[in-house]
CSV table of C-alpha atoms in Angstrom, one decimal:
chain,number,residue,atom,x,y,z
A,9,MET,CA,86.2,102.1,54.0
A,10,VAL,CA,89.4,100.3,55.0
A,11,ASP,CA,92.6,101.0,53.0
A,12,TYR,CA,94.2,97.6,52.9
A,13,ASN,CA,97.4,99.2,51.4
A,14,ALA,CA,97.8,101.4,54.5
A,15,ILE,CA,101.0,101.0,56.5
A,16,ILE,CA,99.7,103.2,59.3
A,17,ARG,CA,96.0,103.7,60.4
A,18,PHE,CA,94.6,105.9,63.1
A,19,ASN,CA,91.1,104.7,64.0
A,20,ASN,CA,89.0,107.2,66.1
A,21,VAL,CA,92.1,108.2,68.1
A,22,SER,CA,91.7,110.7,70.9
A,23,PHE,CA,94.7,112.2,72.8
A,24,SER,CA,95.2,115.1,75.2
A,25,TYR,CA,97.9,116.2,77.5
A,26,SER,CA,97.0,115.9,81.2
A,27,GLY,CA,93.4,115.7,80.2
A,28,GLN,CA,93.4,119.4,79.3
A,29,LYS,CA,95.1,120.3,76.1
A,30,VAL,CA,93.2,118.3,73.4
A,31,ILE,CA,95.3,117.3,70.4
A,32,LEU,CA,93.1,114.6,68.7
A,33,ASP,CA,89.4,114.0,69.1
A,34,ASN,CA,88.2,110.7,67.4
A,35,ALA,CA,90.6,111.4,64.6
A,36,SER,CA,90.9,108.8,61.8
A,37,PHE,CA,93.4,108.7,58.8
A,38,SER,CA,95.7,106.4,57.0
A,39,VAL,CA,99.1,106.5,55.4
A,40,ARG,CA,99.6,104.3,52.3
A,41,LYS,CA,102.7,102.2,51.9
A,42,ASN,CA,105.5,103.8,49.9
A,43,SER,CA,103.9,107.2,49.8
A,44,ILE,CA,105.4,110.5,51.0
A,45,VAL,CA,102.9,112.5,53.1
A,46,THR,CA,103.1,115.9,54.7
A,47,ILE,CA,101.6,116.8,58.1
A,48,ILE,CA,100.5,120.5,58.3
A,49,GLY,CA,98.8,122.5,61.0
A,50,GLN,CA,99.1,125.6,63.2
A,51,ASN,CA,102.0,125.9,65.7
A,52,GLY,CA,101.1,123.8,68.7
A,53,ALA,CA,98.4,121.8,66.9
A,54,GLY,CA,100.2,118.6,67.7
A,55,LYS,CA,102.2,117.6,64.6
A,56,SER,CA,105.1,116.3,66.6
A,57,THR,CA,102.7,114.6,68.9
A,58,ILE,CA,101.4,112.5,66.1
A,59,PHE,CA,105.0,111.3,65.5
A,60,LYS,CA,105.3,110.3,69.2
A,61,LEU,CA,102.0,108.4,68.9
A,62,ILE,CA,103.2,106.6,65.8
A,63,LEU,CA,106.5,105.7,67.6
A,64,GLY,CA,104.6,104.5,70.7
A,65,LYS,CA,106.2,107.1,73.0
A,66,LEU,CA,102.7,108.3,73.7
A,67,LYS,CA,99.5,106.3,74.0
A,68,PRO,CA,96.0,107.4,72.9
A,69,GLN,CA,93.3,107.8,75.6
A,70,SER,CA,90.9,106.0,73.2
A,71,GLY,CA,90.8,104.6,69.7
A,72,LYS,CA,93.5,102.5,68.1
A,73,ILE,CA,96.7,103.0,66.1
A,74,ASN,CA,97.4,100.1,63.7
A,75,LEU,CA,100.8,99.6,62.1
A,76,GLU,CA,101.6,97.0,59.5
A,77,SER,CA,103.0,93.8,61.0
A,78,ALA,CA,106.7,94.1,62.0
A,79,VAL,CA,107.0,97.6,60.5
A,80,THR,CA,110.1,99.5,61.5
A,81,ILE,CA,110.2,103.3,62.0
A,82,GLY,CA,113.1,105.7,61.9
A,83,ILE,CA,112.8,109.4,62.9
A,84,SER,CA,115.0,112.4,62.1
A,85,GLU,CA,114.2,114.7,64.9
A,86,GLN,CA,114.8,118.5,65.0
A,87,MET,CA,117.7,118.3,67.4
A,88,ILE,CA,120.2,115.8,68.6
A,89,PRO,CA,119.3,114.6,72.2
A,90,THR,CA,121.6,116.3,74.8
A,91,ASN,CA,122.7,113.0,76.1
A,92,LYS,CA,124.2,112.1,72.7
A,93,LEU,CA,125.9,115.4,71.8
A,94,ASN,CA,129.3,114.5,73.3
A,95,LEU,CA,129.4,111.2,71.5
A,96,ASP,CA,131.8,110.7,68.6
A,97,ILE,CA,130.2,109.8,65.3
A,98,VAL,CA,130.8,106.0,65.5
A,99,THR,CA,129.5,105.8,69.1
A,100,TYR,CA,126.5,107.9,68.1
A,101,PHE,CA,125.5,105.5,65.3
A,102,LYS,CA,126.0,102.5,67.5
A,103,THR,CA,123.1,103.8,69.6
A,104,ALA,CA,120.9,103.4,66.5
A,105,VAL,CA,121.1,99.6,66.4
A,106,LYS,CA,120.6,96.9,69.1
A,107,ASN,CA,123.7,94.8,68.3
A,108,PRO,CA,126.4,96.8,66.6
A,109,GLN,CA,128.5,94.5,64.4
A,110,PRO,CA,132.2,94.8,63.7
A,111,GLY,CA,133.0,96.9,60.7
A,112,ILE,CA,130.2,99.3,61.4
A,113,GLU,CA,132.5,102.2,60.4
A,114,ALA,CA,132.1,101.3,56.7
A,115,ASN,CA,128.3,101.3,56.9
A,116,ILE,CA,128.5,104.7,58.6
A,117,VAL,CA,130.7,106.2,55.9
A,118,LYS,CA,128.2,104.8,53.3
A,119,ILE,CA,125.1,106.3,55.0
A,120,LEU,CA,126.9,109.7,55.5
A,121,LYS,CA,127.6,109.8,51.8
A,122,THR,CA,123.9,109.2,51.1
A,123,VAL,CA,123.1,112.5,53.0
A,124,ASN,CA,126.1,114.3,51.5
A,125,LEU,CA,128.0,114.7,54.8
A,126,ASP,CA,131.8,114.3,54.8
A,127,ILE,CA,133.1,114.5,58.4
A,128,PRO,CA,135.7,112.6,60.4
A,129,LEU,CA,134.3,109.7,62.4
A,130,THR,CA,136.2,110.9,65.4
A,131,LYS,CA,134.4,114.2,65.6
A,132,LYS,CA,131.8,114.7,68.3
A,133,ALA,CA,128.2,115.5,67.4
A,134,CYS,CA,128.3,118.7,69.4
A,135,GLU,CA,131.2,120.0,67.2
A,136,LEU,CA,129.1,120.0,64.0
A,137,SER,CA,127.3,123.0,62.5
A,138,GLY,CA,123.6,123.3,62.5
A,139,GLY,CA,123.3,122.1,58.9
A,140,GLN,CA,125.7,119.2,59.5
A,141,LYS,CA,123.6,118.1,62.5
A,142,VAL,CA,120.5,118.0,60.4
A,143,ARG,CA,122.2,115.7,57.9
A,144,LEU,CA,123.6,113.6,60.7
A,145,LEU,CA,120.0,113.2,62.1
A,146,LEU,CA,118.8,112.1,58.7
A,147,ALA,CA,121.6,109.6,58.4
A,148,TYR,CA,120.9,108.3,61.9
A,149,ALA,CA,117.3,107.7,61.0
A,150,LEU,CA,118.2,105.9,57.8
A,151,PHE,CA,120.9,103.8,59.3
A,152,SER,CA,118.6,100.9,60.3
A,153,ASP,CA,116.8,101.0,56.9
A,154,PRO,CA,113.4,101.6,58.4
A,155,ASP,CA,110.1,100.9,56.6
A,156,VAL,CA,108.7,104.3,57.6
A,157,LEU,CA,110.8,107.5,57.8
A,158,LEU,CA,109.6,110.4,59.9
A,159,LEU,CA,111.2,113.8,59.2
A,160,ASP,CA,110.5,116.7,61.7
A,161,GLU,CA,111.4,120.1,60.1
A,162,PRO,CA,114.3,118.5,58.1
A,163,THR,CA,115.3,121.8,56.3
A,164,ASN,CA,116.1,123.8,59.4
A,165,ASN,CA,119.7,125.1,59.3
A,166,LEU,CA,120.3,123.6,55.8
A,167,ASP,CA,121.9,125.8,53.1
A,168,GLN,CA,120.5,125.8,49.6
A,169,ALA,CA,122.7,123.0,48.5
A,170,GLY,CA,121.6,120.9,51.4
A,171,ILE,CA,117.9,121.6,50.7
A,172,GLU,CA,118.3,120.7,47.0
A,173,HIS,CA,120.1,117.4,48.0
A,174,LEU,CA,117.4,116.5,50.5
A,175,THR,CA,114.7,117.3,48.0
A,176,SER,CA,116.3,115.1,45.4
A,177,PHE,CA,116.7,112.3,48.0
A,178,LEU,CA,113.0,112.4,48.8
A,179,MET,CA,111.9,112.6,45.2
A,180,ASN,CA,113.7,109.3,44.7
A,181,TYR,CA,112.9,107.7,48.0
A,182,LYS,CA,111.1,104.3,47.6
A,183,LYS,CA,109.7,103.7,51.0
A,184,THR,CA,107.1,105.5,53.2
A,185,CYS,CA,107.9,108.9,54.5
A,186,ILE,CA,106.0,111.4,56.7
A,187,VAL,CA,107.3,115.0,56.8
A,188,ILE,CA,106.6,117.9,59.1
A,189,SER,CA,107.9,121.2,57.5
A,190,HIS,CA,107.0,124.8,57.1
A,191,ASP,CA,108.9,125.1,53.8
A,192,ALA,CA,106.2,125.2,51.2
A,193,ASP,CA,108.4,125.0,48.1
A,194,PHE,CA,110.3,122.1,49.6
A,195,LEU,CA,107.1,120.2,50.3
A,196,ASN,CA,105.6,120.8,46.9
A,197,SER,CA,108.5,119.0,45.2
A,198,PHE,CA,107.6,115.5,46.4
A,199,THR,CA,104.4,115.3,48.5
A,200,ASP,CA,101.8,112.7,47.4
A,201,GLY,CA,99.3,113.9,50.0
A,202,VAL,CA,98.6,116.0,53.1
A,203,LEU,CA,97.3,115.3,56.6
A,204,ASN,CA,95.9,118.6,57.8
A,205,LEU,CA,95.7,118.8,61.6
A,206,ASP,CA,93.5,121.6,63.0
A,207,ASN,CA,93.8,122.6,66.6
A,208,ASN,CA,90.2,124.0,66.6
A,209,ILE,CA,88.3,120.8,65.8
A,210,HIS,CA,91.2,118.4,66.7
A,211,LYS,CA,90.6,116.3,63.6
A,212,VAL,CA,92.9,115.2,60.8
A,213,GLU,CA,91.7,115.9,57.3
A,214,GLN,CA,93.3,113.8,54.5
A,215,PHE,CA,94.0,115.1,51.0
A,216,VAL,CA,95.7,113.6,48.0
A,217,GLY,CA,97.8,115.7,45.6
A,218,ASN,CA,100.8,118.1,45.7
A,219,TYR,CA,101.1,120.6,48.5
A,220,TYR,CA,100.0,123.8,46.7
A,221,ASN,CA,96.9,122.1,45.2
A,222,VAL,CA,95.9,120.8,48.6
A,223,LEU,CA,96.2,124.2,50.1
A,224,GLN,CA,93.8,125.5,47.5
A,225,GLU,CA,91.5,122.6,48.1
A,226,ILE,CA,91.5,123.3,51.9
A,227,SER,CA,90.8,127.0,51.3
A,228,ALA,CA,87.9,126.2,48.9
A,229,LYS,CA,86.4,123.7,51.4
A,230,LEU,CA,86.5,126.3,54.2
A,231,GLU,CA,84.8,128.8,51.9
A,232,ARG,CA,82.0,126.2,51.1
A,233,ASP,CA,81.6,125.3,54.7
A,234,ASN,CA,81.3,128.9,55.8
A,235,LEU,CA,78.7,129.5,53.1
A,236,LEU,CA,76.6,126.5,54.2
A,237,ASN,CA,76.8,127.5,57.8
A,238,SER,CA,75.7,131.1,56.9
A,239,ARG,CA,72.7,129.8,55.1
A,240,VAL,CA,71.7,127.4,57.9
A,241,LEU,CA,72.2,130.1,60.6
A,242,LYS,CA,70.1,132.7,58.6
A,243,SER,CA,67.3,130.1,58.2
A,244,ILE,CA,67.3,129.4,61.9
A,245,LYS,CA,67.3,133.1,62.7
A,246,ASP,CA,64.3,133.7,60.4
A,247,ARG,CA,62.3,130.9,61.9
A,248,TYR,CA,63.0,132.1,65.5
A,249,GLU,CA,61.6,135.4,64.5
A,250,LYS,CA,58.5,133.7,63.1
A,251,ILE,CA,58.1,131.7,66.3
A,252,ASN,CA,58.3,134.9,68.4
A,253,LYS,CA,55.5,136.5,66.2
A,254,LEU,CA,53.3,133.3,66.5
A,255,GLY,CA,53.4,133.5,70.3
A,256,GLY,CA,50.6,131.5,72.0
A,257,LYS,CA,47.7,133.0,70.1
A,258,SER,CA,46.0,129.6,69.4
A,259,VAL,CA,46.5,125.9,69.8
A,260,GLN,CA,47.3,125.5,66.1
A,261,MET,CA,50.0,128.3,66.3
A,262,SER,CA,51.5,126.7,69.4
A,263,GLN,CA,51.7,123.4,67.7
A,264,LEU,CA,53.3,125.0,64.6
A,265,ALA,CA,55.9,126.8,66.9
A,266,ARG,CA,56.8,123.4,68.5
A,267,ARG,CA,57.3,121.8,65.0
A,268,MET,CA,59.5,124.8,64.0
A,269,ARG,CA,61.6,124.5,67.1
A,270,LYS,CA,62.1,120.7,66.4
A,271,ASP,CA,63.1,121.5,62.8
A,272,ILE,CA,65.5,124.2,64.1
A,273,GLU,CA,67.2,121.6,66.4
A,274,GLU,CA,67.6,119.2,63.4
A,275,ASP,CA,69.1,122.0,61.2
A,276,LYS,CA,71.6,122.8,63.9
A,277,GLY,CA,73.0,119.4,63.3
A,278,GLU,CA,73.8,120.4,59.7
A,279,ILE,CA,76.2,123.1,60.8
A,280,VAL,CA,79.7,122.1,59.7
A,281,GLU,CA,82.4,122.0,62.4
A,282,LEU,CA,84.9,124.4,60.8
A,283,ARG,CA,88.6,124.1,60.7
A,284,GLN,CA,90.3,127.4,61.2
A,285,GLU,CA,92.8,128.9,58.8
A,286,ASP,CA,96.3,129.2,60.3
A,287,LYS,CA,96.3,132.4,62.2
A,288,THR,CA,99.0,134.8,61.2
A,289,ILE,CA,100.7,137.2,63.6
A,290,SER,CA,99.9,140.9,62.9
A,291,ASP,CA,102.5,143.5,62.1
A,292,PHE,CA,104.7,144.3,65.1
A,293,THR,CA,107.7,146.5,66.0
A,294,ILE,CA,110.9,145.7,67.8
A,295,PRO,CA,111.8,149.0,69.6
A,296,CYS,CA,115.5,149.9,69.7
A,297,GLN,CA,117.2,150.7,72.9
A,298,GLU,CA,118.1,154.4,73.3
A,299,PHE,CA,121.8,154.7,73.9
A,300,VAL,CA,124.8,157.0,73.7
A,301,GLY,CA,128.1,155.8,72.4
A,302,TYR,CA,129.2,152.8,70.4
A,303,VAL,CA,127.2,149.6,70.2
A,304,ILE,CA,129.6,146.9,68.8
A,305,LYS,CA,133.1,146.9,67.4
A,306,ILE,CA,134.0,143.7,65.6
A,307,LYS,CA,137.6,142.6,66.0
A,308,LYS,CA,137.8,139.4,63.8
A,309,PRO,CA,137.6,138.0,61.2
A,310,ILE,CA,137.1,141.6,60.1
A,311,VAL,CA,137.6,144.9,61.9
A,312,THR,CA,134.6,147.1,61.7
A,313,GLU,CA,132.0,149.0,63.8
A,314,LEU,CA,128.3,148.5,63.4
A,315,THR,CA,126.1,151.5,64.0
A,316,LYS,CA,122.3,152.1,63.7
A,317,ASN,CA,120.5,150.7,60.7
A,318,THR,CA,123.5,148.5,59.6
A,319,ARG,CA,123.1,144.8,58.9
A,320,LEU,CA,125.9,142.3,58.6
A,321,LEU,CA,125.0,139.0,56.9
A,322,ILE,CA,127.4,136.2,57.6
A,323,LYS,CA,127.4,133.7,54.7
A,324,GLY,CA,129.0,130.4,53.9
A,325,GLN,CA,128.2,126.7,53.4
A,326,ASN,CA,127.2,124.5,56.3
A,327,GLY,CA,130.1,123.7,58.6
A,328,VAL,CA,132.3,126.8,57.9
A,329,GLY,CA,131.6,128.3,61.4
A,330,LYS,CA,128.9,130.9,61.1
A,331,SER,CA,127.1,130.0,64.3
A,332,THR,CA,130.5,129.6,66.0
A,333,LEU,CA,131.3,133.2,65.0
A,334,LEU,CA,128.0,134.5,66.4
A,335,LYS,CA,128.7,132.8,69.7
A,336,SER,CA,132.2,134.2,69.7
A,337,ILE,CA,130.8,137.7,69.2
A,338,LEU,CA,128.3,137.2,72.0
A,339,ALA,CA,131.1,136.0,74.3
A,340,GLY,CA,133.2,139.1,73.5
A,341,ASP,CA,136.0,137.1,71.9
A,342,SER,CA,135.5,138.4,68.4
A,343,ALA,CA,133.8,141.7,69.2
A,344,ASP,CA,133.5,144.4,71.8
A,345,ILE,CA,129.9,145.0,72.7
A,346,ASN,CA,129.0,148.0,74.8
A,347,PRO,CA,128.2,146.5,78.2
A,348,LYS,CA,125.2,148.9,78.5
A,349,ILE,CA,123.6,147.4,75.4
A,350,ARG,CA,120.8,144.9,75.6
A,351,ILE,CA,121.3,142.0,73.2
A,352,GLY,CA,118.4,140.4,71.4
A,353,TYR,CA,119.6,136.9,70.5
A,354,TYR,CA,117.8,134.2,68.4
A,355,SER,CA,119.7,130.9,68.4
A,356,GLN,CA,119.1,127.8,66.2
A,357,ASP,CA,118.2,125.6,69.2
A,358,PHE,CA,116.8,128.2,71.6
A,359,THR,CA,119.7,128.0,74.0
A,360,GLU,CA,118.9,131.5,75.1
A,361,LEU,CA,115.7,130.3,76.7
A,362,ASN,CA,115.5,128.6,80.1
A,363,PHE,CA,113.2,125.6,79.3
A,364,ASN,CA,112.3,125.3,83.0
A,365,HIS,CA,110.8,128.8,83.1
A,366,THR,CA,107.2,129.4,82.2
A,367,ALA,CA,106.6,131.5,79.1
A,368,TYR,CA,105.4,134.3,81.4
A,369,GLU,CA,108.7,134.2,83.4
A,370,SER,CA,110.7,134.3,80.2
A,371,LEU,CA,108.9,137.4,79.0
A,372,TYR,CA,109.0,139.1,82.4
A,373,GLU,CA,112.7,138.6,82.9
A,374,VAL,CA,113.6,140.6,79.7
A,375,ALA,CA,110.8,143.2,79.8
A,376,VAL,CA,112.0,146.8,80.2
A,377,VAL,CA,108.6,147.8,81.5
A,378,LYS,CA,107.4,144.9,83.8
A,379,ARG,CA,103.6,145.3,83.6
A,380,ASP,CA,101.4,142.3,83.4
A,381,GLN,CA,99.0,143.9,80.9
A,382,ASP,CA,101.8,144.6,78.5
A,383,ILE,CA,103.2,141.1,78.8
A,384,TYR,CA,99.9,139.4,78.2
A,385,ALA,CA,99.0,141.7,75.4
A,386,THR,CA,102.4,141.2,73.7
A,387,ALA,CA,102.1,137.4,74.1
A,388,SER,CA,98.6,137.4,72.6
A,389,ARG,CA,99.9,139.2,69.5
A,390,PHE,CA,102.3,136.3,69.0
A,391,LEU,CA,99.4,133.7,69.4
A,392,LEU,CA,100.6,132.8,72.9
A,393,HIS,CA,97.4,132.9,74.8
A,394,ALA,CA,97.1,133.5,78.6
A,395,SER,CA,96.8,129.8,79.4
A,396,MET,CA,100.1,129.0,77.5
A,397,LEU,CA,102.0,131.5,79.6
A,398,LYS,CA,101.6,129.3,82.6
A,399,ASN,CA,103.3,126.4,80.9
A,400,LYS,CA,107.0,125.7,81.0
A,401,ILE,CA,108.8,126.5,77.8
A,402,GLU,CA,109.8,122.9,77.3
A,403,THR,CA,106.1,122.1,76.7
A,404,LEU,CA,105.7,124.6,73.9
A,405,SER,CA,106.1,123.5,70.2
A,406,ASP,CA,109.3,124.7,68.5
A,407,GLY,CA,107.1,127.1,66.4
A,408,GLN,CA,105.7,128.6,69.6
A,409,LYS,CA,109.2,128.9,71.1
A,410,GLY,CA,110.2,130.9,68.0
A,411,LEU,CA,107.3,133.3,68.4
A,412,LEU,CA,108.2,133.6,72.1
A,413,CYS,CA,111.6,134.9,71.1
A,414,TYR,CA,110.1,137.6,69.0
A,415,ALA,CA,107.7,138.5,71.8
A,416,ARG,CA,110.7,138.8,74.0
A,417,PHE,CA,112.4,141.2,71.6
A,418,THR,CA,109.4,143.6,71.6
A,419,LEU,CA,109.4,143.7,75.4
A,420,GLN,CA,113.2,143.8,75.7
A,421,GLN,CA,113.8,146.7,73.3
A,422,PRO,CA,117.3,145.5,72.4
A,423,GLY,CA,120.2,147.7,71.2
A,424,ILE,CA,121.4,145.0,68.8
A,425,LEU,CA,119.9,141.9,67.2
A,426,ILE,CA,122.1,138.8,66.7
A,427,LEU,CA,120.0,136.3,64.8
A,428,ASP,CA,121.1,132.7,63.9
A,429,GLU,CA,118.6,131.4,61.3
A,430,PRO,CA,115.7,133.6,62.6
A,431,THR,CA,113.1,131.8,60.4
A,432,ASN,CA,113.9,128.3,61.9
A,433,HIS,CA,110.7,126.7,63.2
A,434,ILE,CA,108.6,129.6,62.0
A,435,ASN,CA,105.4,129.0,60.0
A,436,PHE,CA,105.9,130.3,56.5
A,437,ARG,CA,102.9,132.6,56.9
A,438,HIS,CA,104.7,134.6,59.6
A,439,ILE,CA,108.0,135.0,57.8
A,440,PRO,CA,107.1,138.0,55.6
A,441,ILE,CA,105.8,139.9,58.7
A,442,ILE,CA,109.0,139.0,60.7
A,443,ALA,CA,111.2,140.1,57.7
A,444,LYS,CA,109.3,143.4,57.5
A,445,THR,CA,109.8,144.0,61.2
A,446,VAL,CA,113.5,143.1,61.2
A,447,ASN,CA,114.1,145.3,58.2
A,448,ASN,CA,112.5,148.2,60.1
A,449,TYR,CA,114.5,147.6,63.2
A,450,ALA,CA,116.5,150.8,63.9
A,451,GLY,CA,119.5,149.2,65.6
A,452,PRO,CA,122.4,147.2,64.1
A,453,MET,CA,122.0,143.6,63.3
A,454,ILE,CA,124.2,140.6,62.7
A,455,PHE,CA,122.5,137.5,61.2
A,456,VAL,CA,122.8,134.2,59.5
A,457,SER,CA,120.1,133.0,57.2
A,458,HIS,CA,119.9,130.5,54.4
A,459,LEU,CA,116.3,131.6,53.4
A,460,SER,CA,116.8,133.8,50.3
A,461,ASP,CA,113.3,135.2,50.4
A,462,PHE,CA,113.9,136.4,53.9
A,463,VAL,CA,117.3,137.9,53.2
A,464,ALA,CA,115.9,139.7,50.0
A,465,GLN,CA,113.6,141.7,52.2
A,466,ILE,CA,116.3,143.1,54.4
A,467,LYS,CA,117.9,146.4,53.2
A,468,ASN,CA,121.3,148.0,53.8
A,469,ILE,CA,123.2,144.6,54.1
A,470,SER,CA,126.9,144.1,54.2
A,471,GLU,CA,128.1,140.6,53.7
A,472,LEU,CA,130.8,138.6,55.3
A,473,GLU,CA,131.6,135.3,53.5
A,474,LEU,CA,133.3,132.6,55.5
A,475,GLU,CA,135.3,129.9,53.8
């Protein structure tokens, strides 16, 4: 049945990368005008790919994508493109419109106020904090007043005040918005419906309702489908056993056996193609490097030495310089790190990874013990299967890049962890496991995190508040 109020429609759309990695297989769904919809799915299922298909950056191999006539689309991406990082704020916004008009500065100030961002217009995009960049990306997407707003992980790097402001903004947003996020509480505040993308069956299931209710509905449907399949499979098995007993004892029995085989083939068609629950990584350990002597002596803004089992949480609002301090510590400007110590670093934008390397090369280069079986086994524990290891890191989803970083830690056996928003891009189902692992890590740790649930699970924390 056609939804005539739909602003976006996918009709039997199929798409795959290089004809190998299937994302969509005859998928159909629609997005109603002026609704706020969430896309969910496992890491690597293709959520960001759907955005690229909507924008026309990718074309389906079959099927059709219909957009309402003359519809305009704005996207708030996860990161500012590298070719725009050195632009000042005014020049950056000029790239958002075809013909920038005189007096554009006043419009920029107005849109920055909408996203609660107060920065000089002469500042360069690269000089902003992670949280400020997120707000800038949203402002950029809104600048042309699009009919459809696409948000890709919009809460990454935002402090609590930023998340609350964004939530309030979306609750009052009057146009169409499609959101990709792993932040369950955030999504539940405003979602009208959910598009569930499954990388097992490559379909998109459409649900109406708030986020938590939809999750319960998905779980209940999976349970019903599993029960139906179990009944059909048991019936098929029982009839096969009867066929074997009938054998070829008579013409009548042979005819009966043929009819039963035909019925079995028809019943096989009743088996429901199951979506798979998001797989969750299993418990893991980050071994700590064995060493003698000091690990790290911080010189500024405080003077202290971190030893085993100590954790330093750097706090402060977006823009006060938390990430800058971590980079200064890594560079040796604000701290003296023992040169024999291996550093496990998780950055907001994965700058510690070489995107031109394959995932295998990235793991191999940091592994203390360079055995293929260990590398493949470790990657598998983080849902990075053997075929993925041959791919360049740039082709992985951001969620997969995040899990790759934790796989690197387990092979690297670092003597210190320096973590800048270590839950960024991570599926919320994995976060409790990662928090448990980080809490059990034996070495010292310096970290920045705005996720209170994550921080609450880490013990023995000292805090450094930046102002």
